[in-house]
Backbone as JSON, one array per atom type, in Angstrom:
{
  "sequence": "MNETNLSLSTSQKLQPFLLLSKSVKGVANAKLIMDALNAPNVYVFTELYQSPNVVEASTLPEVAPYYSLLELFMYGTFKDYQENMSQLPALNDTQIKKLKHLSIATLSETSQTLSYDLLQSYLNIATVRELEDLIIEAFYQGIFTGKLDQRQRQLQVMYSMGRDLRPQQLEETMKALGAWSVSTSRLLGSMDAKIASLQETVQLNDQARDEYYNQIELLRNEIRANTNLKKMDMTLDESKKKGYNVDYNSPDYNNERVKKR",
  "N": [[-33.65, 45.6, -50.23], [-32.6, 44.38, -47.21], [-33.32, 44.26, -43.73], [-31.04, 44.33, -42.17], [-29.06, 45.29, -44.02], [-30.19, 47.75, -44.53], [-30.16, 49.02, -42.02], [-27.35, 49.23, -41.55], [-26.76, 50.91, -43.77], [-28.31, 53.28, -43.13], [-27.04, 53.9, -40.71], [-24.44, 54.44, -41.57], [-24.93, 56.54, -43.27], [-25.55, 58.45, -41.29], [-23.2, 59.01, -39.96], [-21.55, 61.27, -40.86], [-22.95, 63.42, -39.71], [-22.79, 62.81, -37.1], [-20.06, 63.14, -36.69], [-19.88, 65.84, -37.03], [-21.42, 66.78, -34.97], [-19.65, 66.64, -32.86], [-18.21, 68.98, -32.85], [-19.88, 71.03, -33.33], [-21.61, 73.71, -31.8], [-23.9, 75.08, -29.39], [-26.54, 77.11, -30.75], [-26.25, 76.36, -33.37], [-26.69, 73.69, -33.63], [-29.34, 73.32, -34.15], [-29.45, 73.71, -37.01], [-27.97, 71.48, -37.66], [-29.4, 69.38, -36.91], [-31.79, 69.67, -38.61], [-30.49, 69.29, -40.96], [-29.88, 66.62, -40.86], [-32.37, 65.42, -40.67], [-33.16, 65.93, -43.12], [-31.53, 64.49, -44.76], [-30.93, 62.04, -47.23], [-31.88, 58.49, -46.98], [-31.47, 58.28, -44.29], [-32.82, 57.09, -41.41], [-32.84, 56.4, -38.8], [-32.16, 57.81, -35.52], [-31.04, 57.85, -32.99], [-28.42, 57.92, -32.11], [-27.59, 60.56, -32.83], [-29.36, 61.98, -31.37], [-28.6, 61.41, -28.74], [-26.16, 62.53, -28.69], [-23.59, 64.3, -26.98], [-23.05, 67.25, -27.31], [-25.39, 67.94, -28.6], [-27.36, 67.24, -26.81], [-26.74, 68.94, -24.76], [-27.14, 71.47, -26.01], [-29.89, 71.32, -26.43], [-31.23, 72.47, -24.32], [-31.38, 75.03, -24.84], [-33.57, 77.77, -25.71], [-33.81, 78.37, -28.51], [-33.14, 75.98, -29.69], [-34.45, 73.86, -28.51], [-37.18, 73.38, -29.79], [-36.24, 72.09, -32.12], [-34.98, 69.88, -31.22], [-37.05, 68.59, -30.03], [-38.45, 67.9, -32.41], [-36.52, 66.19, -33.62], [-36.89, 64.02, -31.84], [-39.46, 63.38, -32.38], [-39.2, 62.4, -35.03], [-37.81, 60.1, -34.43], [-39.62, 58.54, -32.83], [-42.31, 59.22, -33.42], [-45.18, 60.03, -35.45], [-46.53, 61.29, -38.59], [-49.04, 62.18, -38.1], [-48.78, 62.89, -35.4], [-47.13, 65.08, -35.72], [-48.7, 66.86, -37.04], [-50.51, 67.42, -35.09], [-49.1, 68.82, -33.17], [-47.95, 70.82, -34.59], [-47.85, 73.6, -34.28], [-45.84, 74.07, -32.43], [-43.57, 73.23, -33.31], [-40.7, 73.17, -35.63], [-41.07, 74.19, -39.15], [-41.5, 71.85, -41.82], [-39.79, 70.66, -44.74], [-40.53, 69.47, -48.12], [-39.17, 66.97, -48.53], [-38.59, 66.1, -46.0], [-41.15, 65.91, -44.96], [-42.09, 63.74, -46.57], [-40.38, 61.74, -45.75], [-41.16, 61.41, -43.05], [-43.71, 60.55, -43.32], [-43.15, 58.1, -44.58], [-41.94, 56.72, -42.46], [-44.11, 56.76, -40.67], [-45.83, 55.05, -41.89], [-44.43, 52.69, -41.51], [-44.51, 52.45, -38.69], [-47.35, 52.11, -38.41], [-47.75, 49.62, -39.65], [-46.72, 47.94, -37.67], [-48.77, 47.23, -36.0], [-50.64, 46.22, -37.65], [-50.7, 44.39, -40.67], [-52.19, 44.73, -42.81], [-53.23, 47.58, -44.35], [-55.55, 49.85, -44.96], [-56.41, 52.0, -47.75], [-58.03, 54.11, -47.13], [-57.55, 54.55, -44.32], [-54.75, 55.14, -44.48], [-54.79, 57.44, -46.11], [-56.16, 59.22, -44.57], [-54.59, 59.27, -42.19], [-52.17, 60.2, -43.12], [-52.79, 62.55, -44.27], [-53.31, 62.82, -47.03], [-54.56, 63.54, -50.2], [-55.22, 62.16, -52.67], [-55.55, 58.88, -54.23], [-53.59, 58.22, -56.07], [-51.42, 59.85, -55.31], [-50.93, 58.69, -52.85], [-50.17, 56.01, -53.57], [-47.81, 56.55, -55.04], [-46.24, 57.45, -52.97], [-45.95, 55.14, -51.51], [-44.8, 53.39, -53.29], [-42.4, 54.66, -53.7], [-41.24, 54.27, -51.11], [-41.03, 51.49, -51.09], [-38.89, 51.18, -52.98], [-36.89, 52.32, -51.58], [-36.6, 50.47, -49.59], [-37.75, 50.74, -47.05], [-40.08, 49.53, -46.31], [-41.61, 46.48, -47.45], [-43.95, 44.92, -49.69], [-47.27, 44.66, -51.17], [-49.43, 46.34, -53.37], [-52.86, 46.44, -53.26], [-54.97, 47.25, -55.49], [-57.72, 46.77, -56.21], [-58.88, 45.96, -53.75], [-58.19, 48.23, -52.44], [-56.03, 48.55, -50.58], [-53.02, 48.25, -48.64], [-50.64, 45.79, -48.3], [-48.42, 44.82, -46.09], [-45.34, 43.22, -46.02], [-42.84, 43.17, -44.93], [-41.25, 45.46, -42.57], [-39.06, 48.18, -41.84], [-37.16, 48.54, -38.73], [-37.77, 50.97, -36.35], [-36.27, 53.68, -34.33], [-35.88, 52.69, -30.88], [-38.09, 53.45, -28.12], [-37.17, 54.27, -24.82], [-38.75, 52.85, -22.92], [-39.66, 50.89, -24.51], [-37.6, 49.19, -24.99], [-37.33, 47.97, -22.53], [-39.77, 46.64, -22.42], [-39.47, 44.98, -24.64], [-37.44, 43.37, -23.75], [-38.73, 42.06, -21.69], [-40.73, 40.73, -23.04], [-39.09, 39.0, -24.61], [-37.97, 37.52, -22.54], [-40.25, 36.3, -21.49], [-40.95, 34.74, -23.73], [-38.75, 33.14, -23.85], [-39.05, 31.6, -21.53], [-41.47, 30.24, -22.15], [-40.64, 28.86, -24.37], [-38.72, 27.18, -23.29], [-40.46, 25.57, -21.7], [-42.0, 24.43, -23.67], [-40.0, 22.87, -25.0], [-39.27, 21.17, -22.91], [-41.63, 19.74, -22.66], [-41.69, 18.55, -25.18], [-39.46, 16.9, -25.08], [-40.18, 15.06, -23.06], [-42.31, 13.82, -24.36], [-40.84, 12.72, -26.51], [-39.19, 10.94, -25.14], [-41.2, 9.28, -24.0], [-42.19, 8.19, -26.46], [-39.87, 6.87, -27.49], [-39.69, 4.84, -25.39], [-42.06, 3.55, -25.84], [-41.57, 2.57, -28.42], [-39.41, 0.91, -27.8], [-40.73, -1.05, -26.13], [-42.52, -2.07, -28.02], [-40.76, -3.2, -29.85], [-39.77, -5.17, -28.23], [-42.13, -6.71, -27.85], [-42.59, -7.43, -30.43], [-40.33, -8.99, -31.04], [-40.95, -11.08, -29.27], [-43.17, -12.0, -30.37], [-42.4, -12.98, -32.86], [-40.61, -14.97, -31.97], [-42.45, -16.75, -30.78], [-43.85, -17.55, -33.01], [-41.77, -18.85, -34.43], [-41.35, -20.97, -32.63], [-43.7, -22.26, -32.89], [-43.7, -23.02, -35.65], [-41.47, -24.8, -35.61], [-42.68, -26.74, -34.03], [-44.7, -27.58, -35.69], [-43.13, -28.59, -37.85], [-41.98, -30.71, -36.54], [-44.15, -32.37, -35.85], [-44.98, -32.92, -38.44], [-42.77, -34.4, -39.54], [-42.91, -36.59, -37.82], [-45.4, -37.69, -38.55], [-44.78, -38.5, -41.1], [-42.8, -40.42, -40.7], [-44.4, -42.35, -39.27], [-46.15, -43.09, -41.36], [-44.29, -44.2, -43.03], [-43.54, -46.38, -41.49], [-45.96, -47.77, -41.38], [-46.29, -48.53, -44.11], [-44.09, -50.09, -44.42], [-44.73, -52.33, -42.74], [-46.99, -53.25, -44.13], [-45.66, -54.29, -46.26], [-44.18, -56.25, -45.32], [-41.74, -55.74, -44.12], [-39.27, -55.72, -41.46], [-39.43, -53.54, -38.54], [-37.55, -51.39, -36.74], [-38.43, -50.51, -33.64], [-37.07, -49.41, -31.75], [-35.21, -47.67, -32.77], [-33.1, -44.79, -32.95], [-33.92, -42.45, -34.29], [-36.68, -42.83, -34.61], [-37.61, -42.98, -31.9], [-36.74, -40.51, -31.01], [-38.33, -38.7, -32.42], [-40.76, -39.46, -31.26], [-40.35, -38.71, -28.62], [-40.18, -35.92, -29.07], [-42.79, -35.26, -29.8], [-44.22, -35.94, -27.58]],
  "CA": [[-32.65, 45.81, -49.2], [-33.1, 43.68, -46.09], [-33.25, 45.05, -42.55], [-29.63, 44.48, -41.77], [-28.32, 46.21, -44.91], [-30.79, 49.14, -44.43], [-29.62, 49.51, -40.76], [-25.96, 49.58, -41.87], [-26.83, 52.0, -44.64], [-28.58, 54.5, -42.41], [-26.02, 54.16, -39.72], [-23.31, 55.05, -42.28], [-25.24, 57.91, -43.7], [-25.68, 59.3, -40.2], [-21.88, 59.21, -39.41], [-21.13, 62.62, -41.01], [-23.65, 64.31, -38.69], [-22.22, 62.43, -35.67], [-18.74, 63.77, -36.54], [-20.16, 67.31, -36.88], [-22.0, 67.04, -33.63], [-18.49, 66.79, -31.87], [-17.47, 70.26, -32.91], [-20.93, 72.11, -33.43], [-21.86, 74.17, -30.38], [-24.98, 76.08, -29.18], [-27.76, 77.14, -31.57], [-25.83, 75.71, -34.68], [-27.11, 72.33, -33.49], [-30.57, 73.31, -34.78], [-29.29, 73.48, -38.4], [-27.44, 70.11, -37.79], [-30.62, 68.49, -36.73], [-32.48, 69.78, -39.81], [-29.79, 68.71, -42.03], [-29.91, 65.23, -40.66], [-33.69, 64.96, -41.02], [-33.32, 66.09, -44.56], [-30.55, 63.59, -45.5], [-31.57, 60.73, -47.84], [-31.54, 57.16, -46.47], [-31.2, 58.46, -42.82], [-34.07, 56.83, -40.8], [-32.67, 56.26, -37.23], [-31.58, 59.02, -35.03], [-30.77, 57.85, -31.6], [-27.06, 58.41, -31.72], [-27.48, 61.9, -32.9], [-30.34, 62.49, -30.25], [-27.79, 61.25, -27.49], [-24.73, 63.11, -28.82], [-23.39, 65.27, -25.85], [-23.26, 68.55, -27.73], [-26.7, 68.18, -29.12], [-28.17, 67.13, -25.67], [-26.44, 70.15, -24.02], [-27.85, 72.57, -26.73], [-31.3, 71.18, -26.36], [-31.8, 73.31, -23.22], [-31.53, 76.47, -25.31], [-34.86, 77.94, -26.38], [-33.73, 78.33, -29.95], [-32.84, 74.65, -30.19], [-35.42, 72.97, -27.97], [-38.21, 72.89, -30.78], [-35.6, 71.14, -33.05], [-34.69, 68.7, -30.51], [-38.4, 67.77, -30.05], [-38.68, 67.48, -33.8], [-35.7, 65.01, -33.8], [-37.4, 63.0, -31.12], [-40.65, 62.96, -33.15], [-38.7, 61.53, -36.13], [-37.43, 58.85, -33.89], [-40.65, 57.67, -32.39], [-43.56, 59.71, -33.75], [-45.75, 59.98, -36.9], [-46.96, 62.54, -39.22], [-50.21, 62.68, -37.35], [-48.28, 63.62, -34.27], [-46.57, 66.37, -36.18], [-49.83, 67.77, -37.3], [-51.17, 67.82, -33.73], [-48.13, 69.64, -32.49], [-47.32, 71.69, -35.56], [-47.52, 75.05, -33.8], [-44.81, 74.14, -31.41], [-42.38, 72.54, -33.94], [-40.32, 73.88, -36.8], [-41.76, 73.71, -40.34], [-40.76, 70.74, -42.65], [-39.78, 70.84, -46.21], [-41.21, 68.34, -48.8], [-38.4, 65.85, -48.27], [-38.83, 65.71, -44.59], [-42.56, 65.4, -44.83], [-42.13, 62.47, -47.18], [-39.66, 60.84, -44.82], [-41.97, 61.21, -41.88], [-44.84, 59.79, -43.78], [-42.74, 56.81, -44.74], [-41.79, 56.16, -41.11], [-45.41, 56.67, -40.1], [-46.44, 53.68, -42.46], [-43.61, 51.6, -40.87], [-45.19, 52.41, -37.48], [-48.73, 51.58, -38.6], [-47.58, 48.25, -39.94], [-46.28, 47.22, -36.52], [-50.04, 46.68, -35.32], [-51.51, 45.51, -38.6], [-49.94, 44.23, -41.91], [-53.02, 45.19, -43.91], [-53.51, 49.03, -44.2], [-56.52, 50.31, -46.05], [-56.13, 53.3, -48.41], [-58.7, 55.15, -46.4], [-56.77, 54.88, -43.17], [-53.56, 55.88, -44.8], [-55.01, 58.83, -46.59], [-56.62, 60.05, -43.41], [-53.59, 59.39, -41.19], [-51.11, 60.96, -43.65], [-53.4, 63.66, -44.93], [-53.05, 62.56, -48.42], [-55.87, 63.69, -50.83], [-55.65, 61.31, -53.78], [-55.03, 57.52, -54.18], [-52.41, 58.28, -56.84], [-50.31, 60.41, -54.34], [-50.64, 57.69, -51.8], [-49.54, 54.9, -54.14], [-46.4, 57.02, -55.31], [-45.5, 57.52, -51.77], [-45.73, 53.82, -51.05], [-43.86, 52.78, -54.29], [-40.99, 55.11, -53.38], [-40.82, 53.54, -49.94], [-40.6, 50.13, -51.57], [-37.63, 51.26, -53.65], [-35.97, 52.69, -50.56], [-36.35, 49.39, -48.62], [-38.31, 51.11, -45.83], [-40.92, 48.34, -46.17], [-41.92, 45.77, -48.66], [-45.39, 44.42, -49.67], [-47.86, 44.86, -52.44], [-50.6, 47.23, -53.35], [-54.12, 45.83, -53.88], [-55.83, 48.33, -55.9], [-59.03, 46.31, -56.11], [-59.4, 46.07, -52.38], [-57.77, 49.45, -51.84], [-55.21, 48.33, -49.3], [-51.52, 47.94, -48.65], [-50.27, 44.53, -47.59], [-46.97, 44.97, -45.66], [-44.64, 41.94, -45.76], [-41.77, 43.59, -43.96], [-41.05, 46.86, -42.31], [-37.76, 48.41, -41.02], [-37.3, 48.85, -37.35], [-37.41, 52.39, -35.94], [-35.61, 53.86, -33.04], [-36.73, 52.21, -29.79], [-38.26, 54.25, -27.06], [-36.55, 53.58, -23.71], [-39.64, 51.84, -22.35], [-39.85, 49.73, -25.49], [-36.44, 48.23, -24.85], [-37.65, 47.07, -21.39], [-40.87, 45.82, -22.94], [-38.95, 44.03, -25.51], [-36.63, 42.38, -22.81], [-39.73, 41.31, -20.9], [-41.38, 39.78, -23.99], [-38.15, 37.97, -24.86], [-37.89, 36.65, -21.36], [-41.52, 35.39, -21.46], [-40.79, 33.87, -24.89], [-37.72, 32.15, -23.4], [-39.63, 30.58, -20.56], [-42.48, 29.57, -22.89], [-39.89, 27.97, -25.2], [-38.18, 26.17, -22.35], [-41.46, 24.64, -21.22], [-42.33, 23.61, -24.81], [-38.93, 21.96, -25.33], [-39.4, 20.19, -21.83], [-42.78, 18.86, -22.99], [-41.31, 17.7, -26.32], [-38.45, 15.96, -24.63], [-40.99, 14.16, -22.32], [-42.91, 13.12, -25.38], [-39.89, 11.94, -27.24], [-38.8, 9.89, -24.26], [-42.3, 8.38, -24.06], [-42.25, 7.5, -27.79], [-38.77, 5.94, -27.41], [-40.02, 3.78, -24.44], [-43.1, 2.77, -26.63], [-40.88, 1.88, -29.48], [-38.71, -0.16, -27.21], [-41.66, -2.09, -25.83], [-43.06, -2.59, -29.25], [-39.67, -4.01, -30.28], [-39.8, -6.34, -27.45], [-43.27, -7.42, -28.23], [-42.29, -7.95, -31.86], [-39.45, -10.1, -30.93], [-41.59, -12.17, -28.53], [-44.23, -12.54, -31.4], [-41.59, -13.78, -33.77], [-40.12, -16.21, -31.25], [-43.55, -17.71, -30.67], [-43.97, -18.04, -34.43], [-40.72, -19.74, -34.71], [-41.62, -22.22, -31.98], [-44.81, -22.91, -33.54], [-43.25, -23.66, -36.89], [-40.68, -26.03, -35.28], [-43.51, -27.87, -33.63], [-45.31, -28.11, -36.83], [-42.2, -29.49, -38.63], [-41.66, -31.89, -35.81], [-45.26, -33.17, -36.07], [-45.0, -33.34, -39.83], [-41.83, -35.36, -39.66], [-43.35, -37.78, -37.11], [-46.44, -38.37, -39.4], [-44.17, -39.01, -42.31], [-42.21, -41.65, -40.23], [-45.4, -43.34, -38.97], [-46.59, -43.58, -42.6], [-43.35, -45.01, -43.61], [-43.55, -47.67, -40.79], [-47.18, -48.53, -41.81], [-46.01, -49.07, -45.41], [-43.1, -51.22, -44.27], [-45.45, -53.38, -42.13], [-47.67, -53.85, -45.18], [-44.84, -54.93, -47.25], [-43.61, -57.32, -44.52], [-40.35, -55.35, -43.58], [-39.05, -55.56, -40.01], [-39.29, -52.22, -38.27], [-36.94, -51.35, -35.31], [-39.07, -49.48, -32.97], [-36.09, -48.78, -30.89], [-34.27, -46.86, -33.41], [-32.94, -43.42, -32.42], [-34.81, -41.48, -35.11], [-38.13, -43.06, -34.23], [-37.82, -42.62, -30.55], [-36.47, -39.04, -30.92], [-39.56, -38.04, -32.89], [-41.77, -39.63, -30.37], [-40.14, -37.78, -27.56], [-40.47, -34.51, -29.44], [-44.16, -35.18, -29.87], [-44.68, -35.82, -26.18]],
  "C": [[-33.28, 45.21, -47.98], [-32.78, 44.6, -44.86], [-31.77, 45.38, -42.09], [-28.89, 45.45, -42.57], [-28.95, 47.69, -44.68], [-30.23, 49.71, -43.13], [-28.2, 49.98, -40.96], [-25.94, 50.89, -42.69], [-27.21, 53.32, -43.92], [-27.67, 54.9, -41.39], [-24.88, 54.91, -40.38], [-23.63, 56.38, -42.68], [-25.42, 58.93, -42.5], [-24.27, 59.64, -39.64], [-21.4, 60.69, -39.68], [-21.71, 63.6, -40.04], [-23.14, 64.02, -37.31], [-20.86, 63.16, -35.54], [-19.0, 65.31, -36.31], [-20.59, 67.69, -35.55], [-20.84, 67.29, -32.6], [-18.0, 68.16, -31.88], [-18.56, 71.3, -32.96], [-21.45, 72.44, -32.05], [-23.13, 75.11, -30.47], [-26.06, 75.92, -30.22], [-27.5, 76.6, -33.05], [-26.4, 74.28, -34.67], [-28.66, 72.25, -34.09], [-30.56, 73.05, -36.25], [-28.82, 72.03, -38.67], [-28.53, 69.16, -37.71], [-31.48, 68.51, -38.01], [-31.94, 69.13, -40.97], [-29.98, 67.21, -41.97], [-31.24, 64.66, -41.05], [-33.9, 65.12, -42.53], [-32.52, 65.13, -45.52], [-31.36, 62.44, -46.07], [-31.06, 59.54, -47.08], [-31.08, 57.27, -44.99], [-32.55, 58.22, -42.14], [-34.04, 56.62, -39.35], [-31.82, 57.36, -36.76], [-31.03, 58.92, -33.58], [-29.4, 58.31, -31.21], [-26.94, 59.81, -31.85], [-28.23, 62.62, -31.58], [-29.46, 62.45, -28.9], [-26.46, 61.85, -27.61], [-24.77, 64.27, -27.67], [-23.7, 66.72, -26.2], [-24.66, 68.86, -28.07], [-27.74, 68.13, -27.75], [-27.92, 68.55, -24.78], [-27.07, 71.44, -24.77], [-29.26, 72.53, -26.73], [-32.02, 71.96, -25.3], [-31.94, 74.71, -23.69], [-32.94, 76.6, -25.97], [-34.82, 77.91, -27.83], [-33.55, 76.89, -30.54], [-33.73, 73.58, -29.69], [-36.45, 72.43, -29.04], [-37.54, 71.83, -31.74], [-35.31, 69.91, -32.48], [-35.94, 67.85, -30.28], [-38.72, 67.27, -31.36], [-37.79, 66.18, -33.96], [-36.37, 63.87, -33.09], [-38.69, 62.52, -31.82], [-40.25, 62.05, -34.41], [-38.21, 60.23, -35.59], [-38.58, 57.95, -33.5], [-42.05, 58.07, -32.95], [-44.04, 59.43, -35.22], [-46.14, 61.29, -37.42], [-48.13, 63.13, -38.59], [-49.83, 63.41, -36.1], [-47.72, 64.96, -34.59], [-47.64, 67.24, -36.4], [-50.45, 68.3, -36.0], [-50.32, 68.79, -33.02], [-47.33, 70.61, -33.45], [-46.89, 73.09, -35.14], [-46.32, 75.27, -32.94], [-43.5, 73.51, -32.05], [-41.98, 73.35, -35.19], [-40.97, 73.3, -38.12], [-40.89, 72.71, -41.1], [-40.78, 71.14, -44.06], [-40.4, 69.52, -46.79], [-40.49, 67.05, -48.5], [-38.56, 65.31, -46.91], [-40.14, 65.23, -44.27], [-42.68, 64.0, -45.4], [-41.49, 61.38, -46.29], [-40.51, 60.55, -43.65], [-43.15, 60.43, -42.18], [-44.45, 58.35, -44.02], [-42.53, 56.11, -43.43], [-43.11, 55.99, -40.41], [-46.09, 55.34, -40.61], [-45.79, 52.59, -41.8], [-44.22, 51.4, -39.49], [-46.53, 51.71, -37.47], [-48.6, 50.02, -38.85], [-47.17, 47.34, -38.75], [-47.56, 46.59, -35.8], [-50.88, 45.91, -36.47], [-50.78, 45.48, -40.12], [-50.79, 44.73, -43.05], [-53.49, 46.67, -43.51], [-54.43, 49.39, -45.34], [-56.03, 51.76, -46.54], [-56.8, 54.39, -47.57], [-58.03, 55.57, -45.16], [-55.43, 55.64, -43.51], [-53.72, 57.35, -45.27], [-55.36, 59.69, -45.48], [-55.35, 60.33, -42.42], [-52.4, 60.33, -41.68], [-51.48, 62.22, -44.31], [-52.99, 63.81, -46.38], [-54.4, 62.63, -49.24], [-56.17, 62.71, -51.89], [-54.98, 59.96, -53.63], [-53.64, 57.58, -55.06], [-51.15, 58.88, -56.01], [-49.87, 59.46, -53.36], [-49.81, 56.53, -52.44], [-48.09, 55.32, -54.52], [-45.62, 57.04, -54.12], [-45.06, 56.21, -51.32], [-44.63, 53.24, -51.99], [-42.46, 53.24, -53.94], [-40.46, 54.47, -52.1], [-40.26, 52.12, -50.26], [-39.22, 50.11, -52.11], [-36.51, 51.58, -52.58], [-35.68, 51.59, -49.55], [-36.98, 49.75, -47.2], [-39.35, 49.99, -45.38], [-41.13, 47.7, -47.48], [-43.33, 45.19, -48.55], [-45.91, 44.57, -51.05], [-49.19, 45.73, -52.24], [-51.73, 46.5, -53.99], [-55.07, 46.89, -54.14], [-57.32, 47.97, -55.94], [-59.73, 46.48, -54.75], [-58.98, 47.46, -51.73], [-57.1, 49.4, -50.45], [-53.79, 48.01, -49.62], [-51.29, 46.76, -47.83], [-48.77, 44.58, -47.28], [-46.43, 43.59, -45.33], [-43.53, 42.12, -44.77], [-41.63, 45.04, -43.88], [-39.71, 46.98, -41.56], [-38.11, 48.72, -39.61], [-37.02, 50.26, -37.1], [-36.64, 52.46, -34.69], [-36.58, 53.37, -31.88], [-36.87, 53.17, -28.68], [-37.56, 53.52, -25.82], [-37.42, 52.58, -23.01], [-39.87, 50.65, -23.28], [-38.76, 48.8, -25.32], [-36.65, 47.38, -23.55], [-38.76, 46.15, -21.75], [-40.41, 44.6, -23.81], [-38.21, 42.88, -24.82], [-37.66, 41.41, -22.14], [-40.34, 40.21, -21.86], [-40.39, 38.66, -24.48], [-37.93, 37.03, -23.73], [-39.08, 35.78, -21.22], [-41.46, 34.33, -22.57], [-39.76, 32.77, -24.46], [-38.27, 31.06, -22.49], [-40.7, 29.75, -21.33], [-41.75, 28.47, -23.77], [-39.31, 26.86, -24.47], [-39.23, 25.08, -21.97], [-41.9, 23.77, -22.49], [-41.22, 22.57, -25.09], [-38.98, 20.84, -24.21], [-40.57, 19.17, -22.26], [-42.37, 17.99, -24.16], [-40.32, 16.68, -25.92], [-39.07, 14.8, -23.95], [-41.67, 13.23, -23.36], [-42.04, 12.18, -26.19], [-39.4, 10.73, -26.36], [-39.97, 8.76, -24.2], [-42.34, 7.55, -25.33], [-41.11, 6.44, -27.81], [-39.12, 4.79, -26.54], [-41.13, 2.84, -25.18], [-42.54, 1.96, -27.65], [-40.13, 0.63, -28.98], [-39.58, -1.39, -26.83], [-42.21, -2.8, -27.06], [-42.06, -3.64, -29.94], [-39.63, -5.3, -29.61], [-41.02, -7.35, -27.75], [-43.19, -8.11, -29.59], [-41.51, -9.07, -31.79], [-40.0, -11.31, -30.3], [-42.58, -12.86, -29.58], [-43.4, -13.41, -32.32], [-41.0, -15.06, -33.17], [-41.26, -17.28, -31.15], [-43.82, -18.32, -32.08], [-43.1, -19.17, -34.73], [-40.9, -21.16, -33.99], [-42.75, -23.01, -32.51], [-44.51, -23.71, -34.77], [-42.42, -24.89, -36.59], [-41.61, -27.18, -34.75], [-44.36, -28.47, -34.73], [-44.44, -28.94, -37.76], [-41.98, -30.78, -37.91], [-42.83, -32.99, -36.04], [-45.34, -33.78, -37.5], [-44.04, -34.5, -40.15], [-42.22, -36.67, -39.02], [-44.42, -38.53, -38.0], [-45.75, -39.07, -40.53], [-43.39, -40.38, -41.89], [-43.21, -42.64, -39.8], [-45.95, -43.89, -40.34], [-45.63, -44.51, -43.26], [-43.26, -46.51, -42.86], [-44.77, -48.41, -41.24], [-46.91, -49.22, -43.2], [-44.98, -50.25, -45.33], [-43.79, -52.42, -43.72], [-46.35, -54.16, -43.32], [-46.81, -54.7, -46.11], [-43.99, -56.18, -46.52], [-42.12, -56.97, -44.09], [-40.39, -55.23, -42.11], [-38.8, -54.04, -39.73], [-38.67, -52.18, -36.86], [-37.6, -50.16, -34.75], [-38.15, -48.68, -32.05], [-35.03, -47.89, -31.54], [-34.23, -45.45, -32.94], [-33.84, -42.38, -32.98], [-36.24, -41.66, -34.68], [-38.5, -42.55, -32.9], [-37.72, -41.14, -30.32], [-37.76, -38.32, -31.28], [-40.7, -38.18, -31.92], [-41.7, -38.79, -29.07], [-40.5, -36.41, -27.82], [-42.01, -34.32, -29.42], [-44.79, -35.04, -28.48], [-44.43, -34.51, -25.55]]
}
């Protein structure tokens, strides 16, 4: 499943919870959040997080920890959960697995090669078998793709789904895109200048080639003229030897002489 299809799938899976959020009030939002976190194939939660009734209920002491948990599933990792476990609701096995999958996706943003040692420590997984089962399940769900290198004890991530963007991440992304746009414009300008220079060089080379061929043709014509003149002189000499009269004023003879001069 590619990123576009995965995004559409998780957005569709979230729709029932968004519809419920329009009618659910008060502390009932805590259960709504937990149900969304428990739902299969739901990996982005910004729309639910920004839902008016959920935002309003987040100020209630009974709902606030669940709202914080929802935010952690949007941006955080399993390690963040462990560090703040005392202030957050308990997770069931499905939710823990989902958060670990999202954590691997986050780790792959900074490095495509993740060692087993790093993953086991970061995700609090005791055995390699348990880690590989977790990764293989994520492969099937399309959260990320890659390959397991059991000899090198590492995961090579080829592609990973995008998670919810933090507010500051959007600004950072826009700045990065702006810098990329400027850099690309400069590169294109440099390429255009090089192309123009090459075209000018080609044009000059074409002119030089034409001049070269013209000179060759002139040389060939001169050689032909000299050759014809020599032939005519030889013919005259032969005629003299045989006693023939030669007309030195003939047009052909004089023309060849003029050409030679």
